[in-house]
PDB file of C-alpha atoms in Angstrom:
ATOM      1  CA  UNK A   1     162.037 167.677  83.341  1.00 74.00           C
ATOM      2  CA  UNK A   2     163.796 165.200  81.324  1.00 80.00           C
ATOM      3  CA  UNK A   3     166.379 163.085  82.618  1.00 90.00           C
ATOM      4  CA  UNK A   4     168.855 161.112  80.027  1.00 95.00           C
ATOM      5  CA  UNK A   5     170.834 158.280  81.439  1.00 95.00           C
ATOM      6  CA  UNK A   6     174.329 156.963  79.947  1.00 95.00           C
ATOM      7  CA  UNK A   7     176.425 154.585  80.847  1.00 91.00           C
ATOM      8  CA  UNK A   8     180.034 155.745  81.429  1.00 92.00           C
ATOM      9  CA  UNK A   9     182.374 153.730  80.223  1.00 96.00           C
ATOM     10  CA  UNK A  10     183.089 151.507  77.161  1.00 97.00           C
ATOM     11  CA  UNK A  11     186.015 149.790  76.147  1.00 97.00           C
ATOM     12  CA  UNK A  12     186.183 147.909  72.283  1.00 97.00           C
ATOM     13  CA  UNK A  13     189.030 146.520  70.529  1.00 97.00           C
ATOM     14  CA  UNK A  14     189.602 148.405  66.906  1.00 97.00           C
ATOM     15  CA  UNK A  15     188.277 146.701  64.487  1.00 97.00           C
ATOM     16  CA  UNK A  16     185.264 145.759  66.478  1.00 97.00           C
ATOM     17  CA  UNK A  17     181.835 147.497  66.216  1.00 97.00           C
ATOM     18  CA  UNK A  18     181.066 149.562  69.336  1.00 97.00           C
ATOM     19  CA  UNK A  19     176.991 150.217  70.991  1.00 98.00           C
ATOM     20  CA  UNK A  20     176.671 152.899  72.918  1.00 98.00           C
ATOM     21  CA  UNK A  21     173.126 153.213  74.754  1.00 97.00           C
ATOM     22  CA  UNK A  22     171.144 156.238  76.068  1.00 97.00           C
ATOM     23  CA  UNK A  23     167.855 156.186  78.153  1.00 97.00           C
ATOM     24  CA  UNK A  24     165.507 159.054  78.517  1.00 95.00           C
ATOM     25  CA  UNK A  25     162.099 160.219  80.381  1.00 92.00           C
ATOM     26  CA  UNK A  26     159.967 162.496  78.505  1.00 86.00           C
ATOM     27  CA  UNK A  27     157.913 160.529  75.693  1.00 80.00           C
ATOM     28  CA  UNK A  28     157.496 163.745  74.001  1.00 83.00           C
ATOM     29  CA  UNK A  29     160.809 164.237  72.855  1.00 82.00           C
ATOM     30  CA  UNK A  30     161.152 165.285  69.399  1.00 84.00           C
ATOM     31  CA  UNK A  31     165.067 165.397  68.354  1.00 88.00           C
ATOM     32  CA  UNK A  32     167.371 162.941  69.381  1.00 92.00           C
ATOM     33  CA  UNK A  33     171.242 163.743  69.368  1.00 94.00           C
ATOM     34  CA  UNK A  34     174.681 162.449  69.518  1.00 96.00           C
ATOM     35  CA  UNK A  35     177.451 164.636  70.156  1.00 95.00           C
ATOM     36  CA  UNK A  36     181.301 163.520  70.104  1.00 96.00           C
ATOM     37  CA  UNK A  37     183.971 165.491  72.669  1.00 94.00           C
ATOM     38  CA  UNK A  38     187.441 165.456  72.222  1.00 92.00           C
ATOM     39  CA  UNK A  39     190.027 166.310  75.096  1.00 86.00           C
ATOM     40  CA  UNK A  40     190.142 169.648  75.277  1.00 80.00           C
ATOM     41  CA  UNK A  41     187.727 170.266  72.472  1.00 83.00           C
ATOM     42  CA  UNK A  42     183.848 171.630  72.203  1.00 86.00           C
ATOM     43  CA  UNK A  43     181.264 168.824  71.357  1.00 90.00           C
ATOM     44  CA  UNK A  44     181.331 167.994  68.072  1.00 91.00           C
ATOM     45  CA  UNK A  45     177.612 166.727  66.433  1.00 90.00           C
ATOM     46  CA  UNK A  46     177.862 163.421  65.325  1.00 94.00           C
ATOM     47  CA  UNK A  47     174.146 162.430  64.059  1.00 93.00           C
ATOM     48  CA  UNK A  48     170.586 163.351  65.210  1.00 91.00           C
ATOM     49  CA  UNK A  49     167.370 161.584  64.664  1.00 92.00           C
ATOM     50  CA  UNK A  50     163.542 162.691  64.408  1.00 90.00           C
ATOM     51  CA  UNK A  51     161.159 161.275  66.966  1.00 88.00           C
ATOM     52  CA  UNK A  52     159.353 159.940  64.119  1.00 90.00           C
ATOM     53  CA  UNK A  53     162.235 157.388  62.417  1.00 90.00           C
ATOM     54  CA  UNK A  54     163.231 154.567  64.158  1.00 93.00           C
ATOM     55  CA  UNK A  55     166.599 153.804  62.151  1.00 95.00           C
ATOM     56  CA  UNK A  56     169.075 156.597  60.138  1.00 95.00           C
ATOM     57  CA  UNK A  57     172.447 155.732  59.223  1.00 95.00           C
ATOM     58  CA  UNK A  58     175.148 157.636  57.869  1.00 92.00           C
ATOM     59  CA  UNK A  59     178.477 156.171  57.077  1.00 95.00           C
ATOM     60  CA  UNK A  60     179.917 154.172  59.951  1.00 96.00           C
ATOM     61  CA  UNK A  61     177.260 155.215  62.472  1.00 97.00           C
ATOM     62  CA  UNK A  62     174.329 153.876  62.782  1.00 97.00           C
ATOM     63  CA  UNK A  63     171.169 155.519  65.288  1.00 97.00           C
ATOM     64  CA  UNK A  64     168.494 153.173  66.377  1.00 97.00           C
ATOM     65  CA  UNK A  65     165.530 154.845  68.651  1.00 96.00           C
ATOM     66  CA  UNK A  66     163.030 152.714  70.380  1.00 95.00           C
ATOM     67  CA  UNK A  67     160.944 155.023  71.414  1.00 93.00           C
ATOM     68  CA  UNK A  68     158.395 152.487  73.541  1.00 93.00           C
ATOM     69  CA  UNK A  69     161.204 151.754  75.551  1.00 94.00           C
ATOM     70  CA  UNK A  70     162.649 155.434  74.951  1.00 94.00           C
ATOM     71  CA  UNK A  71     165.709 153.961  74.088  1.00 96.00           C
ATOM     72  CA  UNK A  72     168.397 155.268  72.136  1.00 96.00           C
ATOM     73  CA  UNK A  73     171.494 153.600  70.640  1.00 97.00           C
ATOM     74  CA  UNK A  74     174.665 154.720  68.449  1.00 98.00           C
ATOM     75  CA  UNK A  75     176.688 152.344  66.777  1.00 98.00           C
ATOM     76  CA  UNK A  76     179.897 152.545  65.218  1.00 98.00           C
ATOM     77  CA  UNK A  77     181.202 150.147  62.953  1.00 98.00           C
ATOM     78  CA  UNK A  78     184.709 149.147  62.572  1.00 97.00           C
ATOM     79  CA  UNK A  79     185.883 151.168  65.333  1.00 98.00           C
ATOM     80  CA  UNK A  80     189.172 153.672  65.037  1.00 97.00           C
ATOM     81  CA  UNK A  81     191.319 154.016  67.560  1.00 95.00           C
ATOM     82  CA  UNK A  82     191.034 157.910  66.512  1.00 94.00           C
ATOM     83  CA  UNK A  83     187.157 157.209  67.565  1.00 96.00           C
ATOM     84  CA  UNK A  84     188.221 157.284  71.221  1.00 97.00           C
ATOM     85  CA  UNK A  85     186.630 160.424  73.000  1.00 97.00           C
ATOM     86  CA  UNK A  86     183.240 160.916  74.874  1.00 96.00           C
ATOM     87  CA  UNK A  87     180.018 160.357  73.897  1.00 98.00           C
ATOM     88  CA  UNK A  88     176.915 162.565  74.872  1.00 96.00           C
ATOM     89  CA  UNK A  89     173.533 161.675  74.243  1.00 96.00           C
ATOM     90  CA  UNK A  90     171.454 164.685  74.353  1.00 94.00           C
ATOM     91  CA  UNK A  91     167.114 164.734  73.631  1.00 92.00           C
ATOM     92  CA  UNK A  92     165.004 167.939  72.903  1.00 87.00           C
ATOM     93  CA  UNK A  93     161.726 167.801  74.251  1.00 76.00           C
ATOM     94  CA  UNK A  94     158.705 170.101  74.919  1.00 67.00           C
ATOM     95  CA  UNK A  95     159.131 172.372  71.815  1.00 67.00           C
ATOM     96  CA  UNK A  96     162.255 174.015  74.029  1.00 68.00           C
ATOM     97  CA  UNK A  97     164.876 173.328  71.309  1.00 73.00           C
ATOM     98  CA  UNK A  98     167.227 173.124  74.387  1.00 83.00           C
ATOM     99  CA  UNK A  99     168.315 169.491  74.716  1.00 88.00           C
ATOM    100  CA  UNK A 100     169.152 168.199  77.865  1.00 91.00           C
ATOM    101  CA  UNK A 101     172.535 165.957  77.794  1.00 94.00           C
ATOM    102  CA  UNK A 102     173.376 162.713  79.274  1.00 95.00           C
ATOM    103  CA  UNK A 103     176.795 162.658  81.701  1.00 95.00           C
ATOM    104  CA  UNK A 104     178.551 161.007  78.669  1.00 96.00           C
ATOM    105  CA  UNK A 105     180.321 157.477  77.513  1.00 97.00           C
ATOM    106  CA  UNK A 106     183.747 157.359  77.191  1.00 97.00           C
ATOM    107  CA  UNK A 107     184.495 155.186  74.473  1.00 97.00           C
ATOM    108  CA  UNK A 108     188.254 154.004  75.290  1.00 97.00           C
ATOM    109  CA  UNK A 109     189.790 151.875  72.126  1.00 97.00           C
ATOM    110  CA  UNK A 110     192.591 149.857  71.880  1.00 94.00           C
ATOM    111  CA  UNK A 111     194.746 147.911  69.671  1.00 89.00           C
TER     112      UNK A 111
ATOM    113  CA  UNK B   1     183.762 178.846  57.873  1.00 64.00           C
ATOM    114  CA  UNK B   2     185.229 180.170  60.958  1.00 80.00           C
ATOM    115  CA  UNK B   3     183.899 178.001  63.655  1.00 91.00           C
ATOM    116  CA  UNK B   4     182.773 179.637  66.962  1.00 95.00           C
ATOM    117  CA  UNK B   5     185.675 181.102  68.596  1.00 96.00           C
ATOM    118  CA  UNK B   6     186.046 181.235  72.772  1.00 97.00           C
ATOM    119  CA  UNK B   7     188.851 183.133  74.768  1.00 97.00           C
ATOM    120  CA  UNK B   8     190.612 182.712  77.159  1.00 97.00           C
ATOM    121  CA  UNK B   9     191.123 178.756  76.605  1.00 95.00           C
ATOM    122  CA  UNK B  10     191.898 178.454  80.091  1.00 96.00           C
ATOM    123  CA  UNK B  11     192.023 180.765  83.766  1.00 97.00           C
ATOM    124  CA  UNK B  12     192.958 179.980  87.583  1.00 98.00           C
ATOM    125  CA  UNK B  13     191.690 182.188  89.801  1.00 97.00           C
ATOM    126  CA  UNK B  14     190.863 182.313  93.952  1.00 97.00           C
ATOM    127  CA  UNK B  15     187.438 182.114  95.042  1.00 96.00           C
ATOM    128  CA  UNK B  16     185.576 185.590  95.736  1.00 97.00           C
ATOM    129  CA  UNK B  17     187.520 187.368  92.898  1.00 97.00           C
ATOM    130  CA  UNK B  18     185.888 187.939  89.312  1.00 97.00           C
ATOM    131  CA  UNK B  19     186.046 186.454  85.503  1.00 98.00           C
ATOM    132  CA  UNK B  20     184.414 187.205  82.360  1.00 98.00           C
ATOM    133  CA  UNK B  21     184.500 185.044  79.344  1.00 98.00           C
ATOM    134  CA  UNK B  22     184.223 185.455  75.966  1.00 97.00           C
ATOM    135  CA  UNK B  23     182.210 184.165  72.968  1.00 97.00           C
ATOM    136  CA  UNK B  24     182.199 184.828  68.840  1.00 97.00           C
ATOM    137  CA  UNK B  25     179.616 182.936  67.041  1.00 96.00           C
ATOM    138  CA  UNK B  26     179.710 181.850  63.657  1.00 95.00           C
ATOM    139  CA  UNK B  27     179.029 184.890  61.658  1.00 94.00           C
ATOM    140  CA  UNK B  28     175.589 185.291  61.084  1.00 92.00           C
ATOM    141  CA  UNK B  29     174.002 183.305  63.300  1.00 94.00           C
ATOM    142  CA  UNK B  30     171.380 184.991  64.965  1.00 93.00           C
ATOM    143  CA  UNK B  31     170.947 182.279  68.218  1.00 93.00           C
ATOM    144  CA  UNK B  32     173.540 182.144  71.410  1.00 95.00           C
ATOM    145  CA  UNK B  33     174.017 179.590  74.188  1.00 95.00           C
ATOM    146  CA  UNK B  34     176.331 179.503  76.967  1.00 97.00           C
ATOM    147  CA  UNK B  35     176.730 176.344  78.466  1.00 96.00           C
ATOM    148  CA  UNK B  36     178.405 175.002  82.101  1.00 97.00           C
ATOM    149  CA  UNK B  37     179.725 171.711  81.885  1.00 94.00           C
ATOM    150  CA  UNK B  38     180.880 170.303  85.403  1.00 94.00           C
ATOM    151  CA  UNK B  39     183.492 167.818  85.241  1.00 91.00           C
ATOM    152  CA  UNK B  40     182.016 164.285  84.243  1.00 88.00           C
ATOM    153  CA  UNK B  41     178.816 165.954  83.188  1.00 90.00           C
ATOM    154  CA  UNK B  42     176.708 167.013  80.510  1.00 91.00           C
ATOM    155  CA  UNK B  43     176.493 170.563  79.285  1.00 93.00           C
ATOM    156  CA  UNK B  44     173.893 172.506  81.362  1.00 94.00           C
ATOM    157  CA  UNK B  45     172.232 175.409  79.611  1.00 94.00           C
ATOM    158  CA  UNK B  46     173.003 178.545  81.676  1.00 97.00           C
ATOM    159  CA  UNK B  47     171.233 181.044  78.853  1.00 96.00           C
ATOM    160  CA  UNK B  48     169.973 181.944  75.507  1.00 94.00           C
ATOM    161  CA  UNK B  49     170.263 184.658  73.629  1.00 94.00           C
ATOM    162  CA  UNK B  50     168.083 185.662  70.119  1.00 92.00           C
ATOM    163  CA  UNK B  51     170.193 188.280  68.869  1.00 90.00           C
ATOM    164  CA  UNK B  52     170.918 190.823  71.570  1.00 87.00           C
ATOM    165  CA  UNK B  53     167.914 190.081  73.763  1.00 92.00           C
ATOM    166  CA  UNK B  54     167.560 187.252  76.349  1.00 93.00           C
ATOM    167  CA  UNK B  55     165.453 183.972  75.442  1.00 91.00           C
ATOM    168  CA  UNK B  56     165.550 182.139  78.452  1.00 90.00           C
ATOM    169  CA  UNK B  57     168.436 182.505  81.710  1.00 94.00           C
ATOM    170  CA  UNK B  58     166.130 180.454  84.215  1.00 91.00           C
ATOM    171  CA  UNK B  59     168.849 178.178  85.045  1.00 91.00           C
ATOM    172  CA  UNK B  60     171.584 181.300  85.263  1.00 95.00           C
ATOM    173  CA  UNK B  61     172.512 182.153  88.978  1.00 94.00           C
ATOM    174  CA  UNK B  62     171.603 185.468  88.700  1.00 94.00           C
ATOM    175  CA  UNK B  63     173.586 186.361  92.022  1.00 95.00           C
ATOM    176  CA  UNK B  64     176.780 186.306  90.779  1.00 97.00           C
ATOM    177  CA  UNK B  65     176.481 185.766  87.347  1.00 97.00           C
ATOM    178  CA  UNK B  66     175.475 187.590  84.432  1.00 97.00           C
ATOM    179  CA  UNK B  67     175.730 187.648  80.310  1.00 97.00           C
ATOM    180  CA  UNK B  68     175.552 190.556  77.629  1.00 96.00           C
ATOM    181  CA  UNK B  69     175.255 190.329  73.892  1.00 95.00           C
ATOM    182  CA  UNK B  70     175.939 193.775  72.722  1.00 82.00           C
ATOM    183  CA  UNK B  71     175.200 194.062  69.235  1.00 86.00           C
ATOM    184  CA  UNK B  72     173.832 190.804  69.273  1.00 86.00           C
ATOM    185  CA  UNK B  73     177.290 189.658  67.764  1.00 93.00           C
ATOM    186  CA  UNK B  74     179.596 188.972  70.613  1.00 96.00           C
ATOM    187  CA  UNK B  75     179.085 187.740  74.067  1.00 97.00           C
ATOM    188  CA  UNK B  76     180.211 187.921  77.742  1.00 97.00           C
ATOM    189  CA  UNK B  77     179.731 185.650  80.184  1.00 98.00           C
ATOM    190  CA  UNK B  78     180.961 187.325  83.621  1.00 98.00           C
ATOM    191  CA  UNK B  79     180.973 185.639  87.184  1.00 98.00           C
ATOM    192  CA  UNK B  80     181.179 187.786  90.460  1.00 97.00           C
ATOM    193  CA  UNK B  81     182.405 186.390  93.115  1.00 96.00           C
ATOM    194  CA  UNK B  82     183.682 183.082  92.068  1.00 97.00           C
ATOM    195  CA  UNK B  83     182.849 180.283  94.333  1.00 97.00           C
ATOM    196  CA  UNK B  84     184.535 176.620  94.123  1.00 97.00           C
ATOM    197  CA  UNK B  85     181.840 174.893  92.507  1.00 96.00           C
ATOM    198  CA  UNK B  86     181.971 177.287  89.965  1.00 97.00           C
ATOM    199  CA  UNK B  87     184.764 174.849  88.876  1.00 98.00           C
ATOM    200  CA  UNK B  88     184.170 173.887  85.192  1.00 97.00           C
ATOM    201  CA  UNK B  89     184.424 173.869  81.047  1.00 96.00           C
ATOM    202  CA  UNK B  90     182.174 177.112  79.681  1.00 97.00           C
ATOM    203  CA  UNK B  91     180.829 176.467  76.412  1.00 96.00           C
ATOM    204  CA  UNK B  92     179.619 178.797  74.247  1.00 97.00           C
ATOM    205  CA  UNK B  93     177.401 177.501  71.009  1.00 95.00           C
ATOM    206  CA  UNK B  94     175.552 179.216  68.068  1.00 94.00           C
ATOM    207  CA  UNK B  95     173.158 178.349  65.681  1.00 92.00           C
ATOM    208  CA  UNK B  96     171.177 180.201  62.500  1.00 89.00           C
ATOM    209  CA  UNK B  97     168.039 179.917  64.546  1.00 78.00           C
ATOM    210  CA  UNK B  98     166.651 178.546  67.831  1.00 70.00           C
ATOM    211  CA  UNK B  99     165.618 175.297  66.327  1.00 69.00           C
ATOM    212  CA  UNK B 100     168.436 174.753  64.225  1.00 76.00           C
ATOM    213  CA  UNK B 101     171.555 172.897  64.818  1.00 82.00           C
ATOM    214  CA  UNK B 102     173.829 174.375  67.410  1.00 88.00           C
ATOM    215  CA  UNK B 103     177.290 174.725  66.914  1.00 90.00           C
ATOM    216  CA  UNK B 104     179.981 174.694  69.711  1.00 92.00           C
ATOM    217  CA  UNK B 105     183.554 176.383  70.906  1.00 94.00           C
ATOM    218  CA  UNK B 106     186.282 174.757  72.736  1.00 93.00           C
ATOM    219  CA  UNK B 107     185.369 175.968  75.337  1.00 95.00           C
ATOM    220  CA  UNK B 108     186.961 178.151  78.447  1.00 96.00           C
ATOM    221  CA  UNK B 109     188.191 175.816  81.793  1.00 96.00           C
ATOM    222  CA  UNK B 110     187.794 177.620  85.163  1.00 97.00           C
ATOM    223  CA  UNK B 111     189.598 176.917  87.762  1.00 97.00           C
ATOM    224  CA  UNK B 112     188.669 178.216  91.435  1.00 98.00           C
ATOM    225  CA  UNK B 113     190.930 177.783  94.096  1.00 97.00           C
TER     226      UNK B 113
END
């Protein structure tokens, strides 16, 4: 099945722009998510991307998928301290419509 | 819109006794997940439901757990016995369809002692 790889931690200083990266397995993959978690809170969607663009950005975020690599990033721009919570890449695959999540990024930012 | 609403928020209990959970989607949408999210891991898919019937529960442990979606409105998530690992956030999420966006609750944190 597919597998979807994060890394776990990320600190940035507000102001700054932050990357968060995402890795996944199956090359059929067809929708690409990120979801946002809050303490305490359900996951919140963020942004999702087809299997067939390589860029889409909407406001301060910005998704790039490099899908030779099967690569995914998320980048925020001018980063809030009210941006701090945990990241979860998550990829459908296989026509399931079930998307299988990463463990999550914590995005930590500070003054 | 009334997002998708999960009680109770939070419950203790000792291992070997029994829980239920419960779920109300967004009105009118016809798809239902519950989801188990260990601590410091991604939401696993424990089962779908299209209206009232099942989709797929291949990852539900069907020993001691067990869903209903009566009406295909509401749902119940129950676990009997409780073991340790059963330790986590239950999410419950809804969407119009099975391929559309899914939406999700707060969630409900177990605790088994």
């Amino acid at each position: 099945g597919e597998d979807v790889e994060q890394s776990l931690f990320l600190s940035v200083r507000e102001g700054d722009s932050s990357v968060i990266n995402c890795t996944y397995t199956d090359s059929s993959s067809t929708y690409l998510y990120w979801y946002k978690q809050e303490p305490g809170a359900g996951l919140q969607l963020l942004t999702y991307i087809f299997s067939n663009m390589d860029m889409k950005q909407d406001q301060r975020l910005t998704v790039l998928l490099n899908k030779k690599d099967k690569h995914l990033s998320l980048r925020i721009a001018d980063t809030q301290t009210g941006d701090s919570a945990i990241y979860f890449c998550a990829v459908e695959s296989g026509g399931s419509y079930i998307p299988t999540f990463g463990r999550g990024t914590s995005l930590i930012v500070h003054p | 819109e009334a997002g998708v609403a999960q009680s109770p928020r939070y419950k203790i209990i000792e291992k070997r006794q029994s829980v239920a959970f419960w779920c109300n989607p967004i009105s009118g949408h016809a798809t239902l997940y519950w989801y188990q999210q260990i601590l410091g891991q991604g939401p696993k898919l424990l089962i779908q439901f299209q209206n009232n019937g099942v989709v797929d529960d291949s990852q539900l442990p069907k020993d001691r757990f067990s869903a209903e979606r009566l009406k295909g409105v509401d749902s119940t998530l129950k676990i009997q016995p409780a073991k340790l690992e059963d330790s986590a956030v239950y999410l419950c999420a809804s969407s119009l369809l099975g391929a559309d966006t899914q939406y999700f609750g707060p969630g409900t944190r177990l605790t088994v002692l």
